Amino acid sequence: VSSAPAPSDTRPVVKTLGAITDEGTIKLRPQEKKLIDFSNKLSLAPLTTVGNLPFRRICKRFGADITCGEMALATQLLQGQSSEWALVKRHTSEDLFGVQIAGSFPDSMTRCVQLLQENCQLDFIDINVGCPIDLVYKKGAGCALMARQTRFENIVRCVSSAMDIPLTVKMRTGVFDKNWNAHQLIPKLYDWGASLVTVHGRSREQRYTRQADWSYLTQCAGAAGGRPFFGNGDILSYEDYEQHREITGLSGVMIARGGLIKPWLFTEIKEQRHWDISSSERFDILRDFSNYGLMHWGSDTKGIETTRRFLLEWLSFLHRYIPVGILEVLPQRINERPAPYFGRDDLETLMASDNCHDWVTLTERLLGPVSDAFSFIPKHRANSY
């Protein structure tokens, strides 16, 4: 009696390359995840709109150690929106790079980090728990998570379990002014799976008004218990940096608006000096940004106008810089509004103008004339004093 032929295996043959591993079936333990030494690092904050790839290239040139992409919404990444995926693109000069995502649901946030790890070369992923804008807050994301601890814990635990790179968290002091709870959340975040916590020394209610509270950040650093912790807020000189670095337990600092006002701040901190940078040197930085923008967004008409608008957004911060050579008292403070002044040359005076039309004039010197119908209004309220 002849035996019946064995049923053929219709499963597709998967060709393998290299050693066989079990990483697809067995999750890494926390101690097996990639480690990053965050100590004594200067980090550029994830900056919505203005923290684009060309700007990050400028900051890397001046000494930023860690860079992070602009805040991306998890739901829009999952929907495949090209504008959102453009925010997580990395430049080759960014040797320690991560992306920041915002969301309010553990399942979508977890699937999002899985996609990011599969499709991007990342060193870490940051969860945004600090965004104050209503569009994000009212959906339960950003700073709203600080008031929803169970949801916050579920997101951090789920996201961390799906990652083989470090998870970081950036948040504010709290939702409401003087009703702060960051110091209570910090030790829990490390238990839930975070490798680094950064706190901006203002509440959501404060937005960017008044000074960041570094005395409270001292308390937060103590709550971290020696684990990686960054402080953020109002650093605009190497003196500011040195003062805050004396806080016990502070691993490093994150720089946001200070880097927008003067991206050479990273150099000043590392070289411990004030840089009396000339107007021509600053204009060369604008030229480099324009070239980087044309490389990134394209050199056609659309690419030129995109570069122009992002350059104008940056100029809405950059004009606040006061040259060292004409300051009466050093250092410049980030929330001090100077009286109108004349620079040491015409270009320096033009760069100090708070008039949008003068910013447009600067872009015309780099990117050509604008149309008669062109107008610009800064998108960010953070450029106010």
XYZ file of C-alpha atoms in Angstrom:
385
model
C 0.000 0.000 0.000
C 1.481 3.285 -1.094
C 1.573 6.009 1.490
C -0.208 9.267 0.785
C 2.092 12.155 -0.187
C 2.889 14.536 2.605
C 1.038 17.830 2.340
C 3.256 20.518 0.899
C 4.263 23.454 3.128
C 2.832 26.550 1.501
C 4.469 28.983 3.920
C 6.786 31.458 2.177
C 10.496 30.849 2.558
C 12.102 33.681 4.519
C 15.737 34.241 3.678
C 17.845 35.148 6.657
C 21.003 37.147 6.806
C 23.449 36.862 9.683
C 22.987 35.190 13.021
C 19.589 33.964 14.156
C 18.323 35.961 17.142
C 15.326 35.806 19.413
C 14.762 39.551 19.645
C 11.431 39.271 17.865
C 9.970 36.844 20.389
C 11.670 37.632 23.688
C 11.539 41.143 25.081
C 14.660 42.784 26.397
C 14.949 43.209 30.127
C 15.382 46.814 31.335
C 19.071 46.239 32.092
C 19.606 44.966 28.526
C 18.340 48.108 26.825
C 20.746 50.470 25.143
C 22.361 52.802 27.650
C 23.153 56.490 27.155
C 25.460 58.482 29.394
C 23.446 61.669 29.948
C 25.849 63.218 32.457
C 27.180 66.706 31.716
C 25.386 66.867 28.372
C 23.974 69.993 26.732
C 20.618 69.122 25.252
C 18.651 71.115 22.691
C 14.974 70.998 23.602
C 12.342 69.715 21.157
C 11.025 73.010 19.783
C 7.753 73.040 17.874
C 8.065 74.783 14.471
C 11.484 76.316 15.143
C 13.332 73.128 16.145
C 13.508 71.921 12.556
C 16.363 69.964 10.987
C 18.234 72.989 9.524
C 18.163 74.740 12.904
C 19.396 71.617 14.687
C 22.318 71.467 12.246
C 23.250 74.999 13.300
C 23.122 74.031 16.992
C 25.219 70.909 16.411
C 27.914 73.060 14.838
C 28.013 75.203 17.973
C 28.298 72.284 20.388
C 24.880 70.828 21.264
C 25.417 67.262 22.529
C 21.839 65.983 22.289
C 19.217 66.992 19.735
C 15.560 66.057 19.525
C 13.001 66.419 16.770
C 9.915 68.590 17.060
C 6.888 67.234 18.918
C 4.992 64.779 16.709
C 1.452 63.582 17.414
C 1.206 59.809 17.753
C -2.181 59.568 16.040
C -0.962 61.476 12.991
C 2.169 59.349 12.744
C -0.017 56.235 12.793
C -2.175 57.739 10.043
C 0.939 58.103 7.919
C 0.779 61.862 7.515
C 3.897 62.899 5.628
C 4.089 66.271 7.373
C 4.316 64.496 10.737
C 6.867 61.917 9.597
C 9.036 64.766 8.293
C 9.451 65.897 11.917
C 11.353 62.725 12.866
C 13.946 62.920 10.094
C 17.541 62.866 11.325
C 20.634 64.545 9.887
C 23.938 62.696 9.816
C 25.555 65.323 12.064
C 23.135 64.453 14.892
C 25.121 61.790 16.718
C 22.785 61.585 19.726
C 19.259 62.087 18.437
C 15.746 61.315 19.569
C 12.169 62.198 18.721
C 9.356 63.454 20.909
C 5.803 62.168 20.642
C 2.559 63.273 22.270
C -0.568 61.238 22.832
C -3.162 60.253 25.429
C -3.781 56.548 24.759
C -1.390 53.732 25.773
C -2.218 51.533 22.755
C -1.621 54.199 20.095
C 1.522 55.470 21.842
C 2.901 51.921 22.052
C 2.224 51.148 18.399
C 3.749 54.505 17.479
C 7.074 53.789 19.200
C 7.175 50.379 17.524
C 6.799 52.043 14.112
C 9.416 54.645 14.941
C 11.944 52.012 15.947
C 11.264 50.006 12.805
C 11.559 52.939 10.407
C 13.948 55.444 12.006
C 17.464 55.456 13.407
C 16.897 56.761 16.937
C 18.892 56.846 20.148
C 15.909 57.599 22.414
C 12.215 58.498 22.335
C 10.745 61.248 24.513
C 7.160 61.519 25.753
C 5.808 65.066 25.758
C 4.154 65.836 29.092
C 4.770 69.567 28.944
C 2.910 70.982 25.940
C 0.557 73.695 27.280
C -1.470 74.522 24.168
C -5.214 73.887 24.327
C -5.290 71.770 21.147
C -3.113 69.129 22.824
C -4.166 69.639 26.457
C -7.908 69.249 25.843
C -7.290 65.876 24.174
C -5.651 64.612 27.358
C -2.092 64.733 26.022
C 0.881 66.936 26.842
C 0.678 68.604 30.248
C -2.754 67.078 30.897
C -1.109 63.744 31.740
C 0.355 65.280 34.899
C -3.180 65.412 36.311
C -4.112 61.909 35.118
C -1.602 59.703 36.906
C -3.154 56.316 36.058
C -3.270 57.133 32.353
C 0.263 58.571 32.582
C 1.567 55.394 34.245
C -0.082 53.107 31.681
C 1.451 55.053 28.808
C 4.979 55.049 30.258
C 4.885 51.363 31.217
C 3.453 50.230 27.874
C 5.770 52.382 25.780
C 8.854 51.380 27.771
C 8.043 47.677 27.428
C 7.942 48.031 23.634
C 11.301 49.822 23.339
C 14.898 48.624 23.132
C 16.232 52.181 23.405
C 15.912 54.582 26.364
C 12.618 56.296 27.085
C 12.763 59.887 28.330
C 10.030 62.155 29.668
C 9.826 65.959 29.529
C 7.247 67.726 31.663
C 6.485 70.958 33.507
C 6.281 71.654 37.231
C 2.542 71.003 37.138
C -0.697 72.069 35.502
C -1.663 74.936 37.791
C 0.568 77.624 39.238
C 1.929 76.787 42.689
C 0.078 73.480 42.716
C 3.029 71.500 41.461
C 3.389 67.728 41.483
C 6.461 67.045 39.340
C 8.538 66.145 42.419
C 5.978 63.467 43.310
C 5.909 61.979 39.800
C 9.664 61.875 39.197
C 10.567 58.827 41.365
C 7.552 56.959 39.975
C 8.602 57.652 36.383
C 11.889 55.817 36.871
C 10.016 52.853 38.346
C 7.636 52.864 35.374
C 10.538 52.672 32.895
C 11.896 56.155 32.147
C 15.673 56.529 31.781
C 15.782 60.340 31.977
C 13.345 62.954 33.255
C 13.480 66.630 32.269
C 11.444 69.319 34.027
C 10.761 72.811 32.686
C 10.603 75.141 35.671
C 7.168 76.570 34.856
C 3.592 75.316 35.117
C 1.125 75.093 32.256
C -0.740 78.072 33.704
C 2.464 80.160 33.602
C 3.271 79.302 29.982
C 6.398 81.440 29.506
C 5.626 84.284 31.906
C 7.869 85.063 34.875
C 11.132 83.268 35.507
C 11.611 79.520 35.675
C 11.714 78.322 39.292
C 15.114 76.692 39.729
C 14.644 76.351 43.485
C 11.814 73.934 42.722
C 14.025 72.156 40.198
C 16.498 71.643 43.045
C 13.751 69.778 44.888
C 13.009 67.761 41.738
C 16.676 66.832 41.350
C 16.600 65.521 44.911
C 13.514 63.466 44.111
C 15.401 61.853 41.216
C 17.715 60.242 43.758
C 20.863 60.433 41.663
C 19.240 59.093 38.491
C 19.531 61.062 35.224
C 17.663 64.352 35.583
C 17.783 67.519 33.443
C 16.573 71.002 34.320
C 15.213 73.441 31.764
C 14.357 77.137 31.784
C 15.831 80.588 31.113
C 19.473 79.665 30.423
C 20.998 82.385 28.234
C 24.635 82.557 29.359
C 27.389 80.371 30.726
C 26.862 82.063 34.122
C 23.265 80.812 34.147
C 24.524 77.343 33.295
C 27.206 77.298 35.991
C 24.781 78.567 38.620
C 22.249 75.839 37.882
C 24.814 73.066 37.464
C 25.725 73.525 41.111
C 22.396 71.940 41.996
C 23.086 68.569 43.566
C 21.889 65.710 41.396
C 21.489 67.651 38.153
C 22.870 65.487 35.329
C 22.684 68.182 32.665
C 20.584 71.007 31.283
C 18.192 71.387 28.394
C 18.296 74.633 26.427
C 15.266 75.940 24.551
C 14.625 79.657 23.925
C 18.225 80.486 24.861
C 19.373 78.458 21.869
C 16.907 80.235 19.603
C 18.044 83.683 20.747
C 21.716 82.778 20.372
C 22.591 79.283 19.089
C 26.274 79.970 19.862
C 25.255 79.673 23.537
C 26.471 76.057 23.440
C 29.959 77.294 22.513
C 29.892 79.949 25.224
C 29.027 77.344 27.858
C 31.708 74.900 26.788
C 34.381 77.606 26.488
C 33.193 79.550 29.562
C 33.160 82.946 27.885
C 30.970 85.646 26.387
C 31.180 85.729 22.605
C 30.899 89.229 21.194
C 29.769 87.890 17.858
C 29.675 90.418 15.014
C 26.685 91.164 12.815
C 28.485 89.702 9.780
C 29.123 86.440 11.654
C 25.457 86.297 12.635
C 24.423 86.954 9.045
C 26.652 84.071 7.942
C 24.683 81.844 10.348
C 21.458 82.961 8.657
C 22.998 82.174 5.286
C 23.952 78.689 6.459
C 20.409 78.128 7.746
C 19.027 79.208 4.370
C 21.327 76.781 2.546
C 20.412 73.961 4.923
C 16.739 74.801 4.424
C 16.998 74.639 0.640
C 18.738 71.289 0.949
C 16.031 69.987 3.281
C 12.820 71.496 1.841
C 13.936 71.895 -1.769
C 15.217 74.732 -3.927
C 12.059 75.181 -5.992
C 9.567 77.988 -5.340
C 7.768 76.033 -2.623
C 11.043 75.081 -0.940
C 12.268 78.681 -0.950
C 9.074 79.972 0.645
C 9.084 77.180 3.236
C 12.683 78.049 4.130
C 11.745 81.738 4.309
C 8.848 81.157 6.712
C 10.894 78.982 9.049
C 13.705 81.540 8.943
C 11.219 84.277 9.856
C 9.930 82.175 12.768
C 13.501 81.900 14.010
C 14.137 85.632 13.536
C 11.183 86.317 15.845
C 13.448 84.957 18.587
C 16.863 85.852 17.197
C 16.216 89.618 17.198
C 16.116 89.537 21.008
C 19.875 89.013 21.228
C 21.752 92.069 22.535
C 25.407 92.203 21.429
C 27.853 91.761 24.296
C 29.803 94.840 23.215
C 26.906 97.208 23.890
C 25.427 95.606 27.010
C 25.648 97.797 30.098
C 25.487 94.810 32.464
C 26.523 91.218 31.747
C 24.955 88.766 31.244
C 21.748 89.372 29.294
C 18.636 87.980 31.004
C 16.094 86.123 28.917
C 12.965 87.942 30.169
C 14.381 91.470 30.188
C 12.979 93.590 27.378
C 15.629 96.060 26.161
C 14.900 99.590 25.041
C 15.294 100.188 21.288
C 18.937 100.745 20.434
C 21.277 101.384 17.523
C 23.853 98.719 16.786
C 27.488 99.235 15.939
C 26.661 99.032 12.234
C 23.550 99.125 10.057
C 23.249 95.338 9.857
C 23.399 94.988 13.644
C 20.661 97.628 13.988
C 18.508 95.813 11.420
C 18.958 92.505 13.248
C 17.815 94.106 16.517
C 14.521 95.300 15.064
C 11.288 93.798 16.415
C 9.445 94.792 13.233
C 8.361 91.869 11.032
C 9.022 93.906 7.892
C 12.697 94.194 8.838
C 12.887 90.426 9.305
C 11.426 89.996 5.826
C 14.118 92.372 4.516
C 16.793 90.100 5.992
C 15.298 87.057 4.270
C 15.200 88.937 0.961
C 18.961 89.380 1.151
C 19.281 85.603 1.339
C 16.329 84.155 -0.569
C 15.288 86.878 -2.981
C 12.327 89.263 -2.976
C 8.855 88.406 -1.708
C 5.598 89.061 -3.524
C 3.526 92.166 -2.785
C 0.901 89.995 -1.079
C 3.386 88.354 1.300
C 2.717 88.742 5.030
C 4.083 87.120 8.166
C 2.834 86.815 11.743
C 4.930 84.824 14.248
C 3.288 81.544 15.176
C 4.816 81.271 18.643
C 3.742 83.101 21.772
C 6.978 81.881 23.358
C 8.839 84.646 21.526
C 7.193 87.204 23.828
C 8.879 88.440 26.990
